[in-house]
PDB file of C-alpha atoms and ligand atoms in Angstrom:
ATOM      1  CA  UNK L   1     -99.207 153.049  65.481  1.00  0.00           C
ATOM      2  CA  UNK L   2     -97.948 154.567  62.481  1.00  0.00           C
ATOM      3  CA  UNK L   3    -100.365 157.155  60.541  1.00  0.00           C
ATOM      4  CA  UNK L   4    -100.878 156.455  57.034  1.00  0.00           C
ATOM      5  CA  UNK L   5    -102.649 159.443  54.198  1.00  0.00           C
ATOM      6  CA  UNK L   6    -106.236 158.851  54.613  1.00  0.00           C
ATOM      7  CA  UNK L   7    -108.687 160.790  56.857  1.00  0.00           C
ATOM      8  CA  UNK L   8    -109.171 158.641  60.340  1.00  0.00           C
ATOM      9  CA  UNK L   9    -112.889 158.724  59.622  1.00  0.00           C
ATOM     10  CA  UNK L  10    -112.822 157.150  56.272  1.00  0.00           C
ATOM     11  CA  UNK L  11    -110.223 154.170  57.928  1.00  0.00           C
ATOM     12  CA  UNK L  12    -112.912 153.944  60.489  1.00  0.00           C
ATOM     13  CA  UNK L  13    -115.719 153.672  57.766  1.00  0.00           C
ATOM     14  CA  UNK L  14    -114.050 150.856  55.741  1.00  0.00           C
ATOM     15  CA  UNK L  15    -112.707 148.964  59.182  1.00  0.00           C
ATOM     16  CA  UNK L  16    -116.180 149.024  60.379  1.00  0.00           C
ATOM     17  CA  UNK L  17    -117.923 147.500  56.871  1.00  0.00           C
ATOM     18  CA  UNK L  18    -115.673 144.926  56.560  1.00  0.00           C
ATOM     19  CA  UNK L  19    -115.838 144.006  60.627  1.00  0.00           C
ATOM     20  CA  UNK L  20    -119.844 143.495  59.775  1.00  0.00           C
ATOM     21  CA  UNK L  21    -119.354 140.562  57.640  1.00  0.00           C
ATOM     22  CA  UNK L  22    -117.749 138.474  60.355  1.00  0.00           C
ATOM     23  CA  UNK L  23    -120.379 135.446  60.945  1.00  0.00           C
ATOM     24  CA  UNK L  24    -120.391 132.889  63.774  1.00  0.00           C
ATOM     25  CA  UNK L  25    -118.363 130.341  63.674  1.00  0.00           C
ATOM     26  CA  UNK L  26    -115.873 132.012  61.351  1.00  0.00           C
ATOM     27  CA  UNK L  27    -111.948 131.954  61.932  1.00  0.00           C
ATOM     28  CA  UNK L  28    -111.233 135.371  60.812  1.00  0.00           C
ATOM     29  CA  UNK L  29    -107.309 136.857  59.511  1.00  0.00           C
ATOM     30  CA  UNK L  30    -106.581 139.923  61.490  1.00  0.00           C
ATOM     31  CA  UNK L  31    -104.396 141.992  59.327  1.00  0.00           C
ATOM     32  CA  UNK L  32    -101.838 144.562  60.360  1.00  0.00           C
ATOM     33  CA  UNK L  33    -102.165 148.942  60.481  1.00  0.00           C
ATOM     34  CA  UNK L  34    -104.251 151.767  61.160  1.00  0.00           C
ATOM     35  CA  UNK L  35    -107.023 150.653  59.037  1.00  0.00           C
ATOM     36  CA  UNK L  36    -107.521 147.030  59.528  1.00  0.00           C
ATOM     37  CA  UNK L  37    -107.555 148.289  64.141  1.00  0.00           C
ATOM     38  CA  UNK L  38    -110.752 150.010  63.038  1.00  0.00           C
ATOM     39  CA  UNK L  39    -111.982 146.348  62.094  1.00  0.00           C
ATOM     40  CA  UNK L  40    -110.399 144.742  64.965  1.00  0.00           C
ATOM     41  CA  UNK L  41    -111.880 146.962  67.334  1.00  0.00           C
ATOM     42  CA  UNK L  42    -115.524 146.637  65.745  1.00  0.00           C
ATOM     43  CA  UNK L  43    -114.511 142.766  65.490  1.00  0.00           C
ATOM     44  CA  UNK L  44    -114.345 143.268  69.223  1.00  0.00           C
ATOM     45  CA  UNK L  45    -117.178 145.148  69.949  1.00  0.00           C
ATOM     46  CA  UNK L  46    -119.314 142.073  68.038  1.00  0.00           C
ATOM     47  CA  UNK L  47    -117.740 139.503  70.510  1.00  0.00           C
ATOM     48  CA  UNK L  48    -118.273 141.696  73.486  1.00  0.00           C
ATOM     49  CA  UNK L  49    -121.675 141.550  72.196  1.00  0.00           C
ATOM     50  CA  UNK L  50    -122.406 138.025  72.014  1.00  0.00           C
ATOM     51  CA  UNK L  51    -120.639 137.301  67.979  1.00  0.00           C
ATOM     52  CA  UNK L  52    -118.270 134.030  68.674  1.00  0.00           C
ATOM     53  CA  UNK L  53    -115.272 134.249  65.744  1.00  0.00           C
ATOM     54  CA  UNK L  54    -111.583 133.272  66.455  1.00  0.00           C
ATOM     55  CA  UNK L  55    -108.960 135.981  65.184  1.00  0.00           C
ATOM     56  CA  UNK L  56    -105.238 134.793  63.346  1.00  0.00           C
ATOM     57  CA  UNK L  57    -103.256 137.867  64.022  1.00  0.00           C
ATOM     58  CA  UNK L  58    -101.120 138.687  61.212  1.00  0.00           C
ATOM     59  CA  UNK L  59     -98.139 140.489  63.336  1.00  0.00           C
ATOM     60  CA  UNK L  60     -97.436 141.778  66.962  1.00  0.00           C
ATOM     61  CA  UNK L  61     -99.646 144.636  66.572  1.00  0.00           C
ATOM     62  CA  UNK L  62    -102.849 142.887  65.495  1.00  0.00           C
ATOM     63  CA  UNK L  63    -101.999 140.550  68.303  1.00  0.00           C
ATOM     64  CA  UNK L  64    -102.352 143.468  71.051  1.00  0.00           C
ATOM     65  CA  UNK L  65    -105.127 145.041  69.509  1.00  0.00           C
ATOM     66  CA  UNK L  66    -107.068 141.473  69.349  1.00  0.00           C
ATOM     67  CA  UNK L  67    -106.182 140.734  72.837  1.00  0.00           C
ATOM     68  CA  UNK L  68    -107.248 144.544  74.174  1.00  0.00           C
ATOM     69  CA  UNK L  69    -110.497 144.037  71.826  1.00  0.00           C
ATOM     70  CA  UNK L  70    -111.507 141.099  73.834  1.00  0.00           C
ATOM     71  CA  UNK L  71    -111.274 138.497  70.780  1.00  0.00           C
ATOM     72  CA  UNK L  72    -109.978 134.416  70.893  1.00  0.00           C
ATOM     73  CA  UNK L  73    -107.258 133.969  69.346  1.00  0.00           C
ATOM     74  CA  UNK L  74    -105.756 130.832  67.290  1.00  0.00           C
ATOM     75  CA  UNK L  75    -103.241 130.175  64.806  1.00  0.00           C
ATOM     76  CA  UNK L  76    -102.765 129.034  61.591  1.00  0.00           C
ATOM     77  CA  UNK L  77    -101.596 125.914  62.093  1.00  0.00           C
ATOM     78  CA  UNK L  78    -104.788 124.970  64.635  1.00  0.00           C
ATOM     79  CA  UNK L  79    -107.534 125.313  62.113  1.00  0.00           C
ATOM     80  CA  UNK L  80    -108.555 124.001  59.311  1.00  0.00           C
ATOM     81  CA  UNK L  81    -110.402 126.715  57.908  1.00  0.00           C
ATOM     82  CA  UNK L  82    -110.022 130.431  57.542  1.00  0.00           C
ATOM     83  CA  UNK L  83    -112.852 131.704  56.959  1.00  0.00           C
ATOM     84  CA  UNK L  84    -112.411 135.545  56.383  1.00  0.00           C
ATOM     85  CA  UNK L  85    -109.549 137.978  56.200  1.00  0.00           C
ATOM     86  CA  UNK L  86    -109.677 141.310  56.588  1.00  0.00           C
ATOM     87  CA  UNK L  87    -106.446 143.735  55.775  1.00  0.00           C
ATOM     88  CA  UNK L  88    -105.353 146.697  54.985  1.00  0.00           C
ATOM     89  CA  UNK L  89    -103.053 148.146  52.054  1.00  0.00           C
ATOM     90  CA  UNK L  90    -100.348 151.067  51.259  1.00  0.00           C
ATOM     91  CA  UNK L  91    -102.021 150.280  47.516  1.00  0.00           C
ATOM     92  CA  UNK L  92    -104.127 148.640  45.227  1.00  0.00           C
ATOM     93  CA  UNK L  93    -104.875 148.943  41.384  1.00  0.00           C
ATOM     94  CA  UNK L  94    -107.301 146.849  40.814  1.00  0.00           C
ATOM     95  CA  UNK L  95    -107.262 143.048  41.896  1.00  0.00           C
ATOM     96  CA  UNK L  96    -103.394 143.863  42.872  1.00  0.00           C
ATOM     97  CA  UNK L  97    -101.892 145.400  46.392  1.00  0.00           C
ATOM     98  CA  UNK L  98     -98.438 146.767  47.812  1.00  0.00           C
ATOM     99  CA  UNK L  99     -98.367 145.974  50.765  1.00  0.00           C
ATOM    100  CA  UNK L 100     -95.425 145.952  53.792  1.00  0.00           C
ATOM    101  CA  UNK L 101     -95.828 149.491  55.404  1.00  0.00           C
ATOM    102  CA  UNK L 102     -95.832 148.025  58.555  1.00  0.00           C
ATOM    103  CA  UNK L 103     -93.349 145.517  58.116  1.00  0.00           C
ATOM    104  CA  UNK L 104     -95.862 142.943  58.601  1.00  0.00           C
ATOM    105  CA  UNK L 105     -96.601 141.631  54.576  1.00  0.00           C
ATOM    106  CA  UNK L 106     -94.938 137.987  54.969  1.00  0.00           C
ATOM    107  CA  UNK L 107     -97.443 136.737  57.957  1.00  0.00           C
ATOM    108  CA  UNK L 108    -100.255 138.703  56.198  1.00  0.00           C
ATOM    109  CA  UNK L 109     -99.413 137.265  52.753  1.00  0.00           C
ATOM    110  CA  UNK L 110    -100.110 133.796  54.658  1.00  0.00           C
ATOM    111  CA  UNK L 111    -102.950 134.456  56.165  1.00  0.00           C
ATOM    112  CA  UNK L 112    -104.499 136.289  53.477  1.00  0.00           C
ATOM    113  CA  UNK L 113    -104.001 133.555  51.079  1.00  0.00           C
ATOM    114  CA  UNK L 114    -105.125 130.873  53.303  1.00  0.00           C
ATOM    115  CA  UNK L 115    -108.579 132.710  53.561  1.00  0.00           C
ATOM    116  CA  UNK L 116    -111.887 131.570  51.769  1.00  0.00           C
ATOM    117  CA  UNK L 117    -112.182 135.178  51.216  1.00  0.00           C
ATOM    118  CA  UNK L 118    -110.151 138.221  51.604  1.00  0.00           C
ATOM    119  CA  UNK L 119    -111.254 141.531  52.099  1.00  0.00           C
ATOM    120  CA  UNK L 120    -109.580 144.816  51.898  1.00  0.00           C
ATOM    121  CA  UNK L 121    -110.021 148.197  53.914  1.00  0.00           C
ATOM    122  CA  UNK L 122    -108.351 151.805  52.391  1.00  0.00           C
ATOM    123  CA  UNK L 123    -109.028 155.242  52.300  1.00  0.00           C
ATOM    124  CA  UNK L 124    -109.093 156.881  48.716  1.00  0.00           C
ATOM    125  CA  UNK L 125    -105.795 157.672  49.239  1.00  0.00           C
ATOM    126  CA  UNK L 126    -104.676 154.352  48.556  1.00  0.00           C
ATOM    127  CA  UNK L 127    -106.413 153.756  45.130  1.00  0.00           C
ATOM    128  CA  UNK L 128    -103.719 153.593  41.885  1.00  0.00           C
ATOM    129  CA  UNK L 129    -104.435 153.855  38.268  1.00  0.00           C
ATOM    130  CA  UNK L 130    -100.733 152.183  38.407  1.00  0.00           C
ATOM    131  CA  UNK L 131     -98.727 150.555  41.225  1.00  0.00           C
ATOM    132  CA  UNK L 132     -96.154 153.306  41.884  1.00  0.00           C
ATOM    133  CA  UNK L 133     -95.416 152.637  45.720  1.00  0.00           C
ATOM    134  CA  UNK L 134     -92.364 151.304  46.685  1.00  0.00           C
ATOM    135  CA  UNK L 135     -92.618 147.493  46.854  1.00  0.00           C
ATOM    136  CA  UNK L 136     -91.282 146.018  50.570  1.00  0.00           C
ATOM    137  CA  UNK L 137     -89.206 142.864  50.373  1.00  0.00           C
ATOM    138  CA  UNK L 138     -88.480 141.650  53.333  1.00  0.00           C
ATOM    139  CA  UNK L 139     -84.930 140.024  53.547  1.00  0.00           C
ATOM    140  CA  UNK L 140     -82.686 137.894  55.808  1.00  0.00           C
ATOM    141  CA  UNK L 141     -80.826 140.067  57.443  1.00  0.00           C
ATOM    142  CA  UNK L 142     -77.497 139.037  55.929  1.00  0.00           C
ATOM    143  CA  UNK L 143     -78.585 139.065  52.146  1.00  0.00           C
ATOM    144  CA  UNK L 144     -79.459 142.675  51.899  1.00  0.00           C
ATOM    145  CA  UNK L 145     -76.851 144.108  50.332  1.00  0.00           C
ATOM    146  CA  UNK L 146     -76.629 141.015  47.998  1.00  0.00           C
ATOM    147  CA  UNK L 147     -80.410 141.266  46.927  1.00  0.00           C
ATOM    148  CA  UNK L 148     -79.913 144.948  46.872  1.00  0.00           C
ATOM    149  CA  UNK L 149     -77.526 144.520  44.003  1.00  0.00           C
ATOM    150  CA  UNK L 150     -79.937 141.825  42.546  1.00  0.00           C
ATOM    151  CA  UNK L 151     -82.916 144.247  42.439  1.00  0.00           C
ATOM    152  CA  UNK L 152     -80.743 146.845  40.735  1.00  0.00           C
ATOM    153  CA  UNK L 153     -78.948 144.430  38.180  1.00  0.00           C
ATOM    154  CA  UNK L 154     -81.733 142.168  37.065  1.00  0.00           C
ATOM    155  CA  UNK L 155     -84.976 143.526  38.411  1.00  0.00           C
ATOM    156  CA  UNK L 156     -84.525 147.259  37.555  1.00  0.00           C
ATOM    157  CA  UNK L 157     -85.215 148.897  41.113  1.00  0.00           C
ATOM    158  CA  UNK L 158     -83.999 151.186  43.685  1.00  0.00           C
ATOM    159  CA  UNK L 159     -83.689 149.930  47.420  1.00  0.00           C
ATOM    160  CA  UNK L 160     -83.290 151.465  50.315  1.00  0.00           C
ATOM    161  CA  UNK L 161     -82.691 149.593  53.778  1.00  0.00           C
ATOM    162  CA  UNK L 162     -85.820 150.075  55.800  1.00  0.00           C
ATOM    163  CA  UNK L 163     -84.956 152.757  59.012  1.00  0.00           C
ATOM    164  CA  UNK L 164     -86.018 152.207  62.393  1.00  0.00           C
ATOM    165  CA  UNK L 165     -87.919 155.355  64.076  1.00  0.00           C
ATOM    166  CA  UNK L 166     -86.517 155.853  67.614  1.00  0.00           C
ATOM    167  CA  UNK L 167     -84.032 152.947  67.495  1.00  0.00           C
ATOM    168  CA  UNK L 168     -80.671 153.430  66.194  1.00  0.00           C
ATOM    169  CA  UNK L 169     -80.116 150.871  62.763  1.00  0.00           C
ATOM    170  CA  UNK L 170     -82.803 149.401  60.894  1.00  0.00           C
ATOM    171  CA  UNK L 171     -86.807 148.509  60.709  1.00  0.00           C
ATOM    172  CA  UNK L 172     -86.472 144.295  62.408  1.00  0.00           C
ATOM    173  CA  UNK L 173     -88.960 142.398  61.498  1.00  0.00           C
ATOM    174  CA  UNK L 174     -91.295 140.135  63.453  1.00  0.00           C
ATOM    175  CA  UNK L 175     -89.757 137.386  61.992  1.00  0.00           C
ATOM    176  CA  UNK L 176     -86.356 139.042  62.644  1.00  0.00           C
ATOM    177  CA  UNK L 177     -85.052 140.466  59.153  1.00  0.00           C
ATOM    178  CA  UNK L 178     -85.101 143.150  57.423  1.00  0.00           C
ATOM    179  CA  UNK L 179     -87.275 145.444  55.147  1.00  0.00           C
ATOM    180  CA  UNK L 180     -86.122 146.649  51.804  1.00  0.00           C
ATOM    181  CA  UNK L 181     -88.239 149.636  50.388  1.00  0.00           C
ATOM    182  CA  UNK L 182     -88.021 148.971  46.298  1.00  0.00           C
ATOM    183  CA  UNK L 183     -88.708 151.596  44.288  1.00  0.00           C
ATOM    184  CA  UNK L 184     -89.895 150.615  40.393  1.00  0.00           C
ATOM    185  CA  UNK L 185     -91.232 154.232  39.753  1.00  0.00           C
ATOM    186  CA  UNK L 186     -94.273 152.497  37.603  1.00  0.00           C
ATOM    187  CA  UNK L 187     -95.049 149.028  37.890  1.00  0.00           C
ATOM    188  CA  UNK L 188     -96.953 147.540  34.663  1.00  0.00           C
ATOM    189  CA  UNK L 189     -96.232 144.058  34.958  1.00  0.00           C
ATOM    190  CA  UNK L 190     -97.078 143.229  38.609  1.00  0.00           C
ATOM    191  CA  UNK L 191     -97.554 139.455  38.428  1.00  0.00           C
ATOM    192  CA  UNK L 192     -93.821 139.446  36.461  1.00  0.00           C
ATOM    193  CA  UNK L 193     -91.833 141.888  38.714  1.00  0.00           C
ATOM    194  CA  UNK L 194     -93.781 139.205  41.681  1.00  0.00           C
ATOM    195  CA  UNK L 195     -91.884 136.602  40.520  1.00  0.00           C
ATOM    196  CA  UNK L 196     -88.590 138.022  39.529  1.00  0.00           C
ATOM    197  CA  UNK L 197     -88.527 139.364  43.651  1.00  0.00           C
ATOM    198  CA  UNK L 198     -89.510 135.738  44.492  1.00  0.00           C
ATOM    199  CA  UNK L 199     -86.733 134.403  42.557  1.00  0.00           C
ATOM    200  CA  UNK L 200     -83.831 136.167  44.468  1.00  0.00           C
ATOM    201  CA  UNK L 201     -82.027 134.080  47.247  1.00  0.00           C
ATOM    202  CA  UNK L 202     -82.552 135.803  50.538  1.00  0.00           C
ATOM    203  CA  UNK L 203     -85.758 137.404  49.652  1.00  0.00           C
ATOM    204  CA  UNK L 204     -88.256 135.833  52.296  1.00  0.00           C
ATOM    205  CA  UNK L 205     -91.469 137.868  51.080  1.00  0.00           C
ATOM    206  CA  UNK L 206     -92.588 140.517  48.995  1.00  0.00           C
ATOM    207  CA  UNK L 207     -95.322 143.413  49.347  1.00  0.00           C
ATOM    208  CA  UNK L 208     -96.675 142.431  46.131  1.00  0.00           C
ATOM    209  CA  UNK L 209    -100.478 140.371  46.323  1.00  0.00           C
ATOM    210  CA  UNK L 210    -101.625 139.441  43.336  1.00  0.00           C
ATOM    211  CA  UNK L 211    -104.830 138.490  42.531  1.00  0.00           C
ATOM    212  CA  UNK L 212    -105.784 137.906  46.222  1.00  0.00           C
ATOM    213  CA  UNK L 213    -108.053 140.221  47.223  1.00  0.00           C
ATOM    214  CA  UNK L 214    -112.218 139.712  46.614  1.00  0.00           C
ATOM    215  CA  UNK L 215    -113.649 142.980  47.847  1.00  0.00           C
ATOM    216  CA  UNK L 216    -111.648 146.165  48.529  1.00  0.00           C
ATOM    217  CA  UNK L 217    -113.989 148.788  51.000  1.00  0.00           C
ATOM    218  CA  UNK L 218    -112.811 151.944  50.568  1.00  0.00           C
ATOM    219  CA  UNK L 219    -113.947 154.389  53.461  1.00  0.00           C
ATOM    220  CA  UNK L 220    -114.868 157.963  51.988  1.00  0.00           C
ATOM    221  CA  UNK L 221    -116.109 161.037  53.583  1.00  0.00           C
ATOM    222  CA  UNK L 222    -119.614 160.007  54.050  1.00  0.00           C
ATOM    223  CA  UNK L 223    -119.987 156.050  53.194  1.00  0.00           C
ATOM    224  CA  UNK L 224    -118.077 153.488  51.825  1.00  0.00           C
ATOM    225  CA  UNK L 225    -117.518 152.622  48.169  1.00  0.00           C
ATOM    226  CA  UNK L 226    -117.008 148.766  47.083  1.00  0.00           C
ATOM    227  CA  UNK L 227    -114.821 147.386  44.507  1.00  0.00           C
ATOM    228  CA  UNK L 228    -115.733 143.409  44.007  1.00  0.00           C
ATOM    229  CA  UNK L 229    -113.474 141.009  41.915  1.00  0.00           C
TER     230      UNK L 229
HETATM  231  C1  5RP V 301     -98.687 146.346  57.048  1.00  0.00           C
HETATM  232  C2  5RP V 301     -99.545 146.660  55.893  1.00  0.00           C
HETATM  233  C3  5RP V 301    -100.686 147.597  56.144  1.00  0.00           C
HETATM  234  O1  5RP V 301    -101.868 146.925  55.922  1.00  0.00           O
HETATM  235  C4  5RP V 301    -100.530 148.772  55.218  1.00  0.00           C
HETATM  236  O2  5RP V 301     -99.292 149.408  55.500  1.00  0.00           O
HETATM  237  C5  5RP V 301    -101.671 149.770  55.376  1.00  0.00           C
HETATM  238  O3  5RP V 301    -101.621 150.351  56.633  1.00  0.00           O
HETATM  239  P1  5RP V 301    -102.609 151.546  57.031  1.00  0.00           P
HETATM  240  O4  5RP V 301    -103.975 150.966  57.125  1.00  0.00           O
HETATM  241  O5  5RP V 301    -102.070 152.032  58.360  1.00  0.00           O
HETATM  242  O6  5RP V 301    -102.504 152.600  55.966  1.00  0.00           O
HETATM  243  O7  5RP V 301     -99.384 146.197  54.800  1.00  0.00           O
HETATM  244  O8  5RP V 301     -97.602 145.557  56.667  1.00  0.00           O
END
């Protein structure tokens, strides 16, 4: 799994806060990263222990980690109700994420939304007066030079073609495309640059949530600090 800034501890801390509201009964989104495993594997620990939830995994990884943890599994299109989803994020200002580190932000994005309520786990590293992360667009794989253009011309960015790490070529998704890492230096308008991305042919998803998220648990060196919307 890849590591993310953030101590392990404080991941662990807002994993395990948001893993506690889990109820039975509930059909819960299992997001994608380093953060979001600490709530699977507490998720898992509560079902080992009698709590009876059904995950949605978001991408392969939350898949494995749900099926190691011990937790049912269903899919979107087999309830009628999601009930809770819990996630992680490269960044949030406010009520508004970045999200796509892991290559996993288009099955999130659908999960997440579906939910009744959607919760967020970070470390203080992750906090932004400003979104300033690159934004992850995940493209078919023959549009990306196109919709690199496009993001230069009309949307003002800087992409780069997502790298693999020990594979030769690019990041593929789990959907099979491609990841383009955006850069916008400063973000003000978040909602606007969402749907000029959105706009571009090839352009599947974008890292950008807005207005999604309910409660954002940040894990800190001794507790956890909540931010409610
Ligand atoms: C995956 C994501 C992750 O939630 C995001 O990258 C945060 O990961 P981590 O908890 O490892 O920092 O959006 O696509």
């Amino acid at each position: 799994m890849k590591t993310t800034g953030g101590s392990d501890d404080a991941k662990r801390r807002a994993g395990e806060r948001a893993a506690e509201e889990a109820t039975d009964g509930m059909v819960v989104g299992l997001g994608t990263g380093s953060t979001t495993a600490h709530a699977i594997r507490a998720l898992g620990r509560a079902v080992d222990s009698g709590l009876d939830i059904r995950g949605i995994p978001t991408s392969f990884q939350s898949r494995q980690l749900a099926i190691e943890a011990g937790i049912p599994l269903t899919a979107l299109d087999e309830v009628e109700t999601v009930h809770l989803a819990i996630d992680g994020t490269d960044q949030f200002a406010g009520r508004h994420l970045i999200k796509g580190g892991g290559a996993a932000h288009t099955r999130e994005k659908l999960v997440d939304s579906a939910a009744e309520r959607f919760v967020v786990v970070a470390d203080p590293s992750k906090q932004a007066e400003v979104l300033d992360h690159p934004v992850p667009v995940e493209v078919l794989p023959d549009a990306w030079t196109v919709v690199t253009e496009e993001i230069a011309a009309k949307v003002g960015g800087e992409a780069t073609l997502r790298e693999a790490e020990r594979k030769d070529g690019p990041v593929v998704t789990d959907n099979g495309n491609l990841v383009l890492d955006c850069d916008f230096d400063e973000v003000r308008d978040p909602a606007m640059l969402a749907l000029d991305l959105a706009a571009i042919p090839g352009v599947v998803e974008h890292g950008l949530f807005i207005n999604l998220v309910d409660t954002v648990y940040v894990g800190t060196d001794d507790g956890v600090e909540e931010h409610q919307f």
